[in-house]
Each structure stands twice: as C-alpha cells, then as structure tokens.
Amino acid sequence: MKLDILLGLQWGDEGKGKIVDVLAQDYNIICRFQGGPNAGHSLEFNNIKHVLHTIPSGVFRPETINIIGNGVVIDPVIFQKEIIALEKMGVEIKKNLFISKRAHLILPSHRILDAASEASKGKTKIGSTLKGIGPTYMDKTGRNGIRVGDILNPNFKEIYNNLTNKHKDILKQYNYEYNLDEYESSWFEGIELLKSFQIIESEHVINKYLDEGKKMLAEGAQGTLLDIDFGSYPFVTSSNTICAGACTGLGVAPTRIGKVFGVFKAYCTRVGSGPFPTELENEVGEQLRQQGHEFGATTGRPRRCGWMDLPALKYSIMINGVTNLIVTKADVLSNFKTIKICTHYLHNGKSIDYLPYEINEPLEPVYKEMKGWEKDITTCKTYNELPKEFIDYLKYIEDEVKVPITIISVGPDRKQTIVK
Ligand code: GDP
Ligand code: IMO
Ligand code: MG
C-alpha cells in the first residue's frame, strides 16, 4: 500500500486538522511527521471544537491508530495537557497512540532559548510560537538532542542535566532572565506519562503496516511557505513541512508515496513575521480576519490576512507534487462583492509569474478580479448546490494550477465538507 500525505500549501492554518479528521474515516492510521506543539490543528463535530498540537487528528475516530513519527518534536508538558483534555472527552487514547523512539524532546531550556533568541532579535524576530521548536531542531542537527528512546535509559536524568547545562552556558550570552524550576517539575511529570505510552520503532511498524495493505495518511503541520528550505527564509519554521518531510519524518521511501493532498485557504493568512505579498493592511484584511476568525489556534495572535496568491500556490504544488487540492474557508468570502486573486507580481518593475528567491524584497501583486457569489454556502451539501460564481472561481484556479480540487470545505464542522 502507498502512503498518502496531506499538507498545507500556504503559511499554515489552512484547515489541515479539520480535513484530516474528515478523511480519517477512510484510513487505518494517521501519522504526524514533523513540527511539534507550534502546530494548532482545530476540528469540530457535535458542536465541540478541539485543538490538537502534538497528537494526530485521527484521534477522535475510535478505530484509527495514530503515530507520532520520528520527525516530530515533543514537549512532554504540552503532551500531558493534550492527553488530559482528550481523556476528559472520553477518548481512549492509550490504546491507539504510538510514539517513535526517535522523536526528539523539547526541553524546558529549549523554550527559554527560543524566547531569549527572539527577544535579542528585536524588530527582526521571526515571531516564533515560543515553543522551543528552533532550538530543539538545532540540537537535533547539531547531534546533541535527546530522543524519546532516551527516557527509558536509567541515566536519563544525567543526560537531561548535561544538555540543560550546555543551554545554561549559551544563555549567558543573552541578557535574559529565566526560571527553569517551575516548568522542569511538570516536564518530568510529562516524561513519566510518556513512559506509559507505546514507544515504538516507528519506521519498522509503519512499513509493516503498509506491507499489510493498511491505509495510512501522513498529516503535515505548518505549511509549505514555512518550510526550512523552500519557505520565506529566515521567516520559517525549523523543519521540512513539504512532502519529502514525510519520507524522512516517518522512514517511508519516496517510491511508496501515493496521493498528495494539498490544502489551501480561499485567501491567505500568516502569523508571525516575514514577507506576505498579498497582505491587506486595511479594512478588507480586517474583514477577512473577523469573518474568518483568524486568530492563532496555538498563540491566539491575530493572523495577517490577504488575497489568494496564485504564484505562491503554484510553487507549493510544484514542490510537493500535489495530486489533489482541497480548498477551505471559501464561506468566509461570501460577503465580498468582488474577490481578487494575485496572478503575478511586479519585481523591480518587471512582471514575474513565479515565486522568486527574492521573496523578502518588495513584490507588488497584480490581481484578477472575479465576481463574488454573495450567498451563504455553509449549508451546501453537494457540488451542484454551489453558486455559479463560486464554481467559476474554483474552475479558474484548477485551470491555472492544473490540479483538480477534489474537496471543498464550507465551514469548520466535519459535516461541512463537499467531496467532488
Ligand atoms: P490547521 O492548523 O491547518 O489545522 O488550521 P487551524 O485549525 O489552525 O485553523 C483553521 C481554522 O479554520 C480553525 O478554526 C477551523 O475550525 C476553521 N476552519 C476549517 N475549515 C473551515 C472552513 O471551511 N470554513 C470556516 N469558516 N472555517 C474553517
Ligand atoms: P499549523 O500546523 C501557522 C509560524 C510562527 C512563526 C514561524 C516560526 O497550525 O498550521 P516556530 O515556533 O515554528 O519556530 O515559528 O512559523 N508557525 C505557524 N504558523 N501555523 C502553524 O502551524 C505554525 N507553526 C509555526 O508563527 O512565524
Ligand atoms: Mg493551525
């Protein structure tokens, strides 16, 4: 069996959690392959809204196995909070959640390093989620990291102290006050909880499941434009958020990849700093923010909003080899008379129709205007019920990017999903 992958094509928050929850009914296994608690994946059903950070979005389907892969970074404190919230909702989590021995741990001092680094950057800060993501991946690639498998080592406390002491030395360079003690005790509580879960050699388990013909979906976090290699560097996250990240983050060969679902919003949003060519710093942007409830699921920060950016979408489709597109939040555009789509940019007065290396330089978006549908679409159940103007909008995008849009999300609830 092949591994299908679902990932974000913009700057994160495209609605991946909602869609994974919907698709999970067709899969036996859902796996996270990168990122960590910087992610906030919301899903809604039976009037309950839930936000997941580390745990895969298949967790609400009782038959589905969920795997936290080797490419993920785990903060035991946040993990414990998520588990408690899920258990309160009656989810039997221990049976169906597996964690890779190779996943790296976010230490309390990684969080402090993240905060100290951001504070020292002042205006040029990344606008990170302050969850310790960057410093943890730095220790991973610097070959200093601590992995989930290490918690089973009798000398774990010593391993922990060695790395924390290294961090304390680095922190001397910053003029940053901190207190580790409080977070440390809940961190070790979280470690004890982690030990009670099924800690596995996930690459073997995942490949065995695929050999057995089990259906598996990899759930991306963040989005392609936040990828460490192909995003708007340095304003990115510290992992490979793209399709290839699922191969390294799970131990699955590229020849085993099946469908690649690319999720995009009908407009664009971004949290944190960095370039955003179609950003609307005006009342239209504010209208998108209010109507789309564009406030971060992890940090609560207001999301920056702007029109759909086709060159950026084409870039993401190319990098990921997207086979199926999924559009979300088009319902948010229902009150707009006209809808704009950026078709190309002016860069130094020259027209370009692709996302260039110079994304940090001014790129002036050039727009095509389309007639809005001005109708509520949140109760539409089938493609044929959708207003003509909306179908024209979808067809225009499909013609431009040459990939079919196969799922249309018209609201946050599981049921508000049209499969074409
Ligand atoms: P993720 O990080 O990609 O999983 O996305 P988030 O959960 O951070 O942000 C998406 C937000 O939009 C959440 O509040 C979802 O409940 C909501 N959402 C998802 N799909 C739709 C949709 O089609 N329409 C509307 N109005 N909201 C949606
Ligand atoms: P989901 O999975 C949106 C952004 C941060 C910041 C940059 C680096 O919910 O789509 P980090 O903490 O990773 O070092 O921050 O990346 N960012 C996200 N933006 N959605 C996310 O995840 C994000 N995860 C990180 O705001 O700009
Ligand atoms: Mg999110």
XYZ file of C-alpha atoms and ligand atoms in Angstrom:
476
model
C 0.000 0.000 0.000
C 1.123 3.585 -0.603
C 1.336 6.347 1.978
C -0.942 9.325 1.254
C 0.127 12.736 2.519
C -1.909 15.800 3.452
C -0.152 19.132 3.916
C -0.615 22.893 3.910
C 0.232 24.912 0.795
C 0.413 28.357 2.399
C 1.727 29.691 5.733
C -0.063 27.163 7.952
C -3.581 27.134 9.427
C -5.132 26.100 6.111
C -7.585 23.821 7.944
C -5.480 20.631 7.873
C -6.820 19.334 11.195
C -10.428 19.568 10.070
C -9.732 17.789 6.800
C -7.635 15.021 8.384
C -10.470 14.376 10.829
C -12.872 14.051 7.873
C -10.548 11.825 5.822
C -9.588 9.677 8.824
C -12.723 7.566 8.326
C -11.075 6.225 5.136
C -7.725 5.396 6.770
C -6.469 2.896 9.344
C -3.551 5.016 10.506
C -2.794 8.757 10.783
C 0.818 9.887 11.360
C 2.389 13.236 12.212
C 5.845 13.532 10.579
C 7.301 16.922 11.575
C 6.791 20.016 13.685
C 5.553 19.889 17.235
C 3.396 21.999 19.522
C 3.894 25.041 17.273
C 1.021 23.426 15.374
C -2.593 24.025 16.349
C -4.997 21.818 14.403
C -8.677 22.512 15.058
C -11.515 20.153 14.437
C -15.207 20.394 15.105
C -18.048 17.899 15.394
C -21.224 17.633 17.527
C -20.736 21.324 18.440
C -17.420 20.558 20.131
C -14.282 22.326 18.941
C -10.961 20.717 19.761
C -7.396 21.910 19.125
C -4.559 19.387 18.805
C -0.868 20.301 18.954
C 1.224 17.123 19.005
C -1.337 14.366 18.598
C -2.541 13.366 15.117
C -6.037 14.443 14.087
C -7.275 10.863 13.712
C -7.603 10.586 17.461
C -11.368 11.111 17.540
C -12.025 8.044 15.371
C -12.054 5.066 17.786
C -10.724 2.571 15.208
C -7.870 4.742 13.946
C -4.256 4.222 15.007
C -2.277 7.444 15.480
C 1.511 7.614 15.253
C 3.816 10.454 16.292
C 6.715 9.918 13.884
C 10.469 10.375 14.306
C 10.445 13.820 12.646
C 8.206 15.340 15.333
C 9.489 17.241 18.385
C 7.560 16.650 21.619
C 7.164 18.856 24.677
C 6.075 16.464 27.480
C 4.241 19.297 29.289
C 2.064 20.146 26.305
C 1.668 16.451 25.507
C 0.323 15.820 29.017
C -2.158 18.702 28.720
C -3.430 17.318 25.425
C -3.836 13.837 26.869
C -5.766 15.144 29.891
C -8.095 17.165 27.626
C -8.726 14.138 25.396
C -9.355 11.797 28.321
C -11.885 14.293 29.691
C -13.721 13.971 26.396
C -13.798 10.206 26.828
C -11.190 9.432 24.148
C -9.418 6.137 24.899
C -6.030 7.386 23.909
C -3.541 4.822 25.236
C -4.786 2.010 23.024
C -4.341 3.785 19.706
C -1.428 6.199 20.089
C 2.136 5.130 19.261
C 5.207 7.324 19.677
C 8.502 6.979 17.826
C 11.619 6.335 19.899
C 13.456 8.634 17.502
C 11.253 11.708 18.049
C 13.199 14.494 19.783
C 12.244 16.082 23.091
C 11.743 19.796 23.644
C 13.450 20.616 26.961
C 12.383 23.482 29.235
C 15.660 25.195 28.322
C 14.833 24.943 24.587
C 11.806 27.115 25.263
C 13.943 29.605 27.147
C 16.487 29.669 24.315
C 13.696 30.324 21.815
C 12.399 33.237 23.906
C 15.890 34.661 24.532
C 16.795 34.460 20.836
C 13.555 36.158 19.802
C 13.963 38.901 22.425
C 17.521 39.577 21.250
C 16.390 39.996 17.642
C 14.001 42.846 18.464
C 12.258 44.045 15.305
C 13.819 41.312 13.175
C 12.359 38.494 15.278
C 10.831 35.502 13.492
C 7.637 35.777 15.519
C 8.038 32.151 16.587
C 5.392 30.410 18.662
C 7.948 30.347 21.547
C 7.503 26.595 21.930
C 11.245 25.868 21.630
C 10.962 24.473 18.101
C 14.055 26.147 16.561
C 16.478 25.291 19.410
C 15.239 21.665 19.530
C 15.806 21.095 15.814
C 19.183 22.867 16.169
C 20.182 20.304 18.800
C 18.881 17.517 16.571
C 21.011 18.544 13.577
C 23.865 19.544 15.901
C 23.736 15.965 17.244
C 23.120 16.993 20.833
C 19.400 16.229 21.054
C 17.554 13.952 23.443
C 15.126 11.458 21.956
C 12.042 9.720 23.323
C 14.032 6.433 23.409
C 16.411 8.056 25.920
C 13.707 8.336 28.582
C 13.976 4.570 29.064
C 17.695 4.919 29.895
C 18.453 4.596 33.659
C 20.824 7.575 33.287
C 18.161 9.803 31.764
C 18.436 12.465 34.477
C 22.147 12.797 33.773
C 21.565 13.033 30.010
C 18.997 15.750 30.716
C 21.320 17.682 33.053
C 24.197 17.587 30.555
C 22.159 19.190 27.808
C 20.464 21.674 30.137
C 23.879 22.772 31.416
C 25.028 23.370 27.840
C 21.966 25.531 27.324
C 22.659 27.467 30.533
C 26.115 28.303 29.134
C 24.604 29.535 25.873
C 22.029 31.582 27.792
C 24.851 33.541 29.452
C 25.311 35.300 26.088
C 21.830 36.730 26.350
C 20.706 39.325 28.782
C 17.639 37.243 29.546
C 16.176 36.398 32.932
C 14.634 32.982 33.334
C 13.469 30.421 35.840
C 13.531 26.770 34.857
C 12.394 25.191 38.114
C 8.674 25.563 37.731
C 8.482 24.191 34.195
C 11.001 21.450 34.986
C 8.776 19.677 37.524
C 5.812 19.467 35.137
C 8.245 18.427 32.391
C 9.360 15.386 34.399
C 5.719 14.575 35.150
C 5.128 14.608 31.409
C 8.097 12.268 30.927
C 6.503 9.766 33.328
C 3.274 9.975 31.343
C 5.153 9.462 28.059
C 6.675 6.280 29.518
C 3.193 4.831 29.966
C 2.544 5.050 26.200
C 3.558 2.607 23.478
C 7.016 3.817 22.472
C 7.937 2.111 19.215
C 10.485 1.800 16.422
C 8.035 3.569 14.169
C 9.866 3.112 10.863
C 9.516 -0.684 11.190
C 5.905 -0.521 12.324
C 4.893 1.936 9.588
C 6.496 -0.068 6.765
C 4.989 -3.288 8.117
C 1.526 -1.724 8.157
C 1.995 -0.588 4.556
C 3.158 -4.101 3.572
C -0.006 -5.482 5.173
C -2.134 -3.203 2.995
C -3.217 -0.821 5.769
C -4.332 2.629 4.620
C -2.146 5.363 6.047
C -2.294 9.172 5.872
C 0.554 11.490 6.919
C -0.640 14.774 8.456
C 1.588 17.780 7.776
C 1.988 20.668 10.176
C 2.688 24.316 9.313
C 2.712 24.980 5.562
C 4.970 24.855 2.512
C 5.854 28.558 2.689
C 7.176 27.959 6.236
C 9.439 25.086 5.091
C 13.045 25.421 6.272
C 14.396 25.025 2.697
C 11.673 26.384 0.438
C 9.803 28.822 2.672
C 10.392 32.558 3.096
C 13.705 32.032 4.913
C 14.613 33.078 7.590
C 10.937 33.640 8.483
C 10.141 29.945 8.530
C 9.884 27.069 10.960
C 12.785 24.660 11.514
C 11.519 21.508 9.796
C 10.715 20.263 6.293
C 6.987 20.804 6.080
C 6.836 19.549 2.492
C 6.013 16.130 1.030
C 9.649 14.984 1.276
C 9.453 15.662 5.030
C 7.037 12.744 5.330
C 9.717 10.392 3.933
C 12.369 11.497 6.433
C 9.895 12.101 9.245
C 8.417 8.595 9.066
C 11.042 6.457 7.353
C 8.969 5.838 4.216
C 10.703 5.617 0.834
C 9.706 8.132 -1.898
C 8.597 5.198 -4.080
C 5.888 4.430 -1.521
C 4.157 7.822 -1.700
C 0.608 7.735 -3.060
C -1.733 10.721 -3.187
C -0.571 14.140 -2.050
C -3.459 16.274 -0.755
C -2.628 19.985 -0.731
C -4.856 22.135 1.478
C -5.248 25.855 0.799
C -7.494 28.606 2.072
C -9.533 30.593 -0.445
C -7.469 33.580 0.740
C -4.133 33.772 2.576
C -3.116 34.195 6.206
C 0.164 34.321 8.041
C 1.082 34.553 11.761
C 4.435 35.907 12.829
C 6.900 37.996 10.820
C 8.042 37.699 7.235
C 7.039 38.576 3.688
C 3.438 38.263 2.546
C 2.995 39.774 -0.942
C -0.831 39.900 -0.958
C -1.246 41.082 2.651
C -4.089 43.579 3.156
C -3.264 46.009 5.934
C -6.629 47.735 5.570
C -10.322 47.251 6.272
C -10.572 44.387 3.744
C -7.880 42.483 5.681
C -9.744 43.264 8.895
C -12.984 41.951 7.387
C -11.247 38.681 6.442
C -9.809 38.410 9.971
C -13.163 38.987 11.663
C -15.274 36.858 9.339
C -12.695 34.070 9.190
C -11.989 34.212 12.957
C -8.343 34.476 12.043
C -6.700 34.270 15.435
C -3.976 31.670 16.105
C -5.058 28.259 17.480
C -1.765 27.959 19.409
C -0.889 31.514 20.429
C -4.145 33.455 19.971
C -2.287 36.067 17.902
C -4.286 37.858 15.177
C -3.409 36.344 11.794
C -2.338 38.644 8.980
C -4.799 38.323 6.066
C -4.645 38.859 2.305
C -5.942 37.703 -1.068
C -5.206 34.375 -2.723
C -1.704 34.225 -4.228
C -1.528 32.015 -7.351
C 2.256 32.141 -7.982
C 2.782 31.031 -4.374
C 0.166 28.276 -4.734
C 1.775 27.028 -7.963
C 5.151 26.973 -6.229
C 3.800 24.863 -3.362
C 2.067 22.468 -5.748
C 5.348 22.026 -7.654
C 7.487 21.405 -4.557
C 5.046 18.842 -3.149
C 3.822 17.099 -6.307
C 0.236 17.719 -5.204
C -2.255 15.315 -6.830
C -5.472 16.556 -5.156
C -6.344 20.045 -3.994
C -8.582 20.856 -1.049
C -9.958 24.368 -0.626
C -11.146 25.614 2.766
C -12.869 28.692 4.149
C -14.415 29.904 0.879
C -17.520 30.579 3.017
C -15.580 33.467 4.578
C -15.632 35.221 1.183
C -19.438 35.055 0.904
C -19.935 38.722 1.817
C -17.494 40.064 -0.758
C -18.864 41.680 -3.946
C -15.585 41.124 -5.752
C -12.824 38.685 -4.988
C -9.244 39.220 -6.008
C -6.638 36.638 -6.978
C -2.986 37.578 -7.445
C -1.845 36.216 -10.823
C 1.692 37.622 -10.923
C 3.992 40.144 -9.246
C 5.939 43.220 -10.229
C 9.508 42.854 -9.017
C 11.718 45.901 -9.669
C 9.168 46.954 -12.299
C 9.393 43.590 -14.099
C 6.406 41.248 -14.314
C 7.055 37.739 -12.965
C 4.566 34.897 -12.620
C 6.506 32.743 -10.159
C 7.552 32.989 -6.514
C 11.183 34.145 -6.618
C 14.141 33.706 -4.253
C 13.796 37.446 -3.571
C 10.519 36.995 -1.676
C 11.933 39.232 1.074
C 12.171 42.124 -1.423
C 9.052 44.138 -2.330
C 6.806 42.163 -4.682
C 3.797 44.099 -5.897
C 0.846 41.777 -6.502
C -1.155 42.147 -9.723
C -4.743 40.961 -9.349
C -7.503 39.443 -11.417
C -10.914 40.463 -10.104
C -13.746 37.973 -10.026
C -17.407 38.427 -9.223
C -18.240 37.234 -5.697
C -21.064 34.752 -5.056
C -22.607 36.793 -2.222
C -24.500 33.736 -0.940
C -24.171 31.637 2.172
C -22.554 28.351 1.150
C -22.189 26.846 4.623
C -25.249 24.603 4.221
C -24.409 23.338 0.714
C -24.022 19.552 0.732
C -23.148 18.840 -2.909
C -21.055 20.438 -5.630
C -24.147 21.136 -7.736
C -25.673 23.285 -4.971
C -22.743 25.717 -5.036
C -23.341 29.146 -6.640
C -22.175 29.564 -10.235
C -19.714 32.347 -9.355
C -18.051 30.101 -6.792
C -17.763 27.244 -9.291
C -16.236 29.725 -11.784
C -13.726 30.699 -9.119
C -12.796 27.040 -8.455
C -12.533 26.286 -12.174
C -10.296 29.303 -12.737
C -7.880 28.061 -10.062
C -7.931 24.489 -11.421
C -7.192 25.747 -14.958
C -4.289 27.823 -13.688
C -2.647 25.214 -11.478
C -3.616 22.113 -13.495
C -4.557 20.040 -10.451
C -8.172 19.113 -9.591
C -9.889 20.489 -6.494
C -11.484 17.355 -5.042
C -12.691 18.522 -1.625
C -14.395 21.803 -0.753
C -14.765 22.791 2.899
C -17.600 25.238 3.545
C -17.410 25.548 7.332
C -15.442 24.334 10.349
C -17.657 21.323 11.131
C -16.861 17.798 9.952
C -20.173 17.754 8.109
C -19.486 20.978 6.193
C -17.387 19.182 3.609
C -18.171 18.549 -0.056
C -16.308 15.728 -1.776
C -16.402 16.154 -5.547
P -4.640 23.915 10.702
O -3.503 24.372 11.548
O -4.281 23.830 9.247
O -5.259 22.626 11.184
O -5.754 25.041 10.804
P -6.249 25.784 12.160
O -7.081 24.837 12.916
O -5.109 26.426 12.853
O -7.078 26.975 11.547
C -8.172 26.757 10.708
C -9.415 27.397 11.362
O -10.441 27.466 10.417
C -9.970 26.582 12.505
O -10.576 27.462 13.428
C -11.021 25.706 11.838
O -12.057 25.317 12.724
C -11.548 26.643 10.791
N -11.989 26.041 9.522
C -11.513 24.962 8.871
N -12.152 24.807 7.680
C -13.034 25.809 7.598
C -13.973 26.224 6.596
O -14.088 25.637 5.513
N -14.704 27.343 6.852
C -14.582 28.038 8.020
N -15.338 29.118 8.176
N -13.724 27.684 8.979
C -12.951 26.592 8.759
P -0.174 24.751 11.933
O 0.279 23.305 11.906
C 0.863 28.928 11.376
C 4.956 30.115 12.326
C 5.183 31.038 13.511
C 6.425 31.779 13.047
C 7.212 30.692 12.333
C 8.283 30.033 13.191
O -1.208 25.029 12.955
O -0.533 25.210 10.580
P 8.207 28.295 15.199
O 7.512 28.337 16.510
O 7.855 27.126 14.341
O 9.698 28.430 15.327
O 7.724 29.615 14.422
O 6.268 29.734 11.920
N 4.206 28.887 12.632
C 2.949 28.664 12.259
N 2.062 29.462 11.623
N 0.524 27.666 11.661
C 1.393 26.834 12.262
O 1.134 25.525 12.463
C 2.659 27.340 12.636
N 3.742 26.816 13.256
C 4.683 27.767 13.238
O 4.074 31.882 13.700
O 6.076 32.749 12.088
Mg -3.085 25.848 12.986
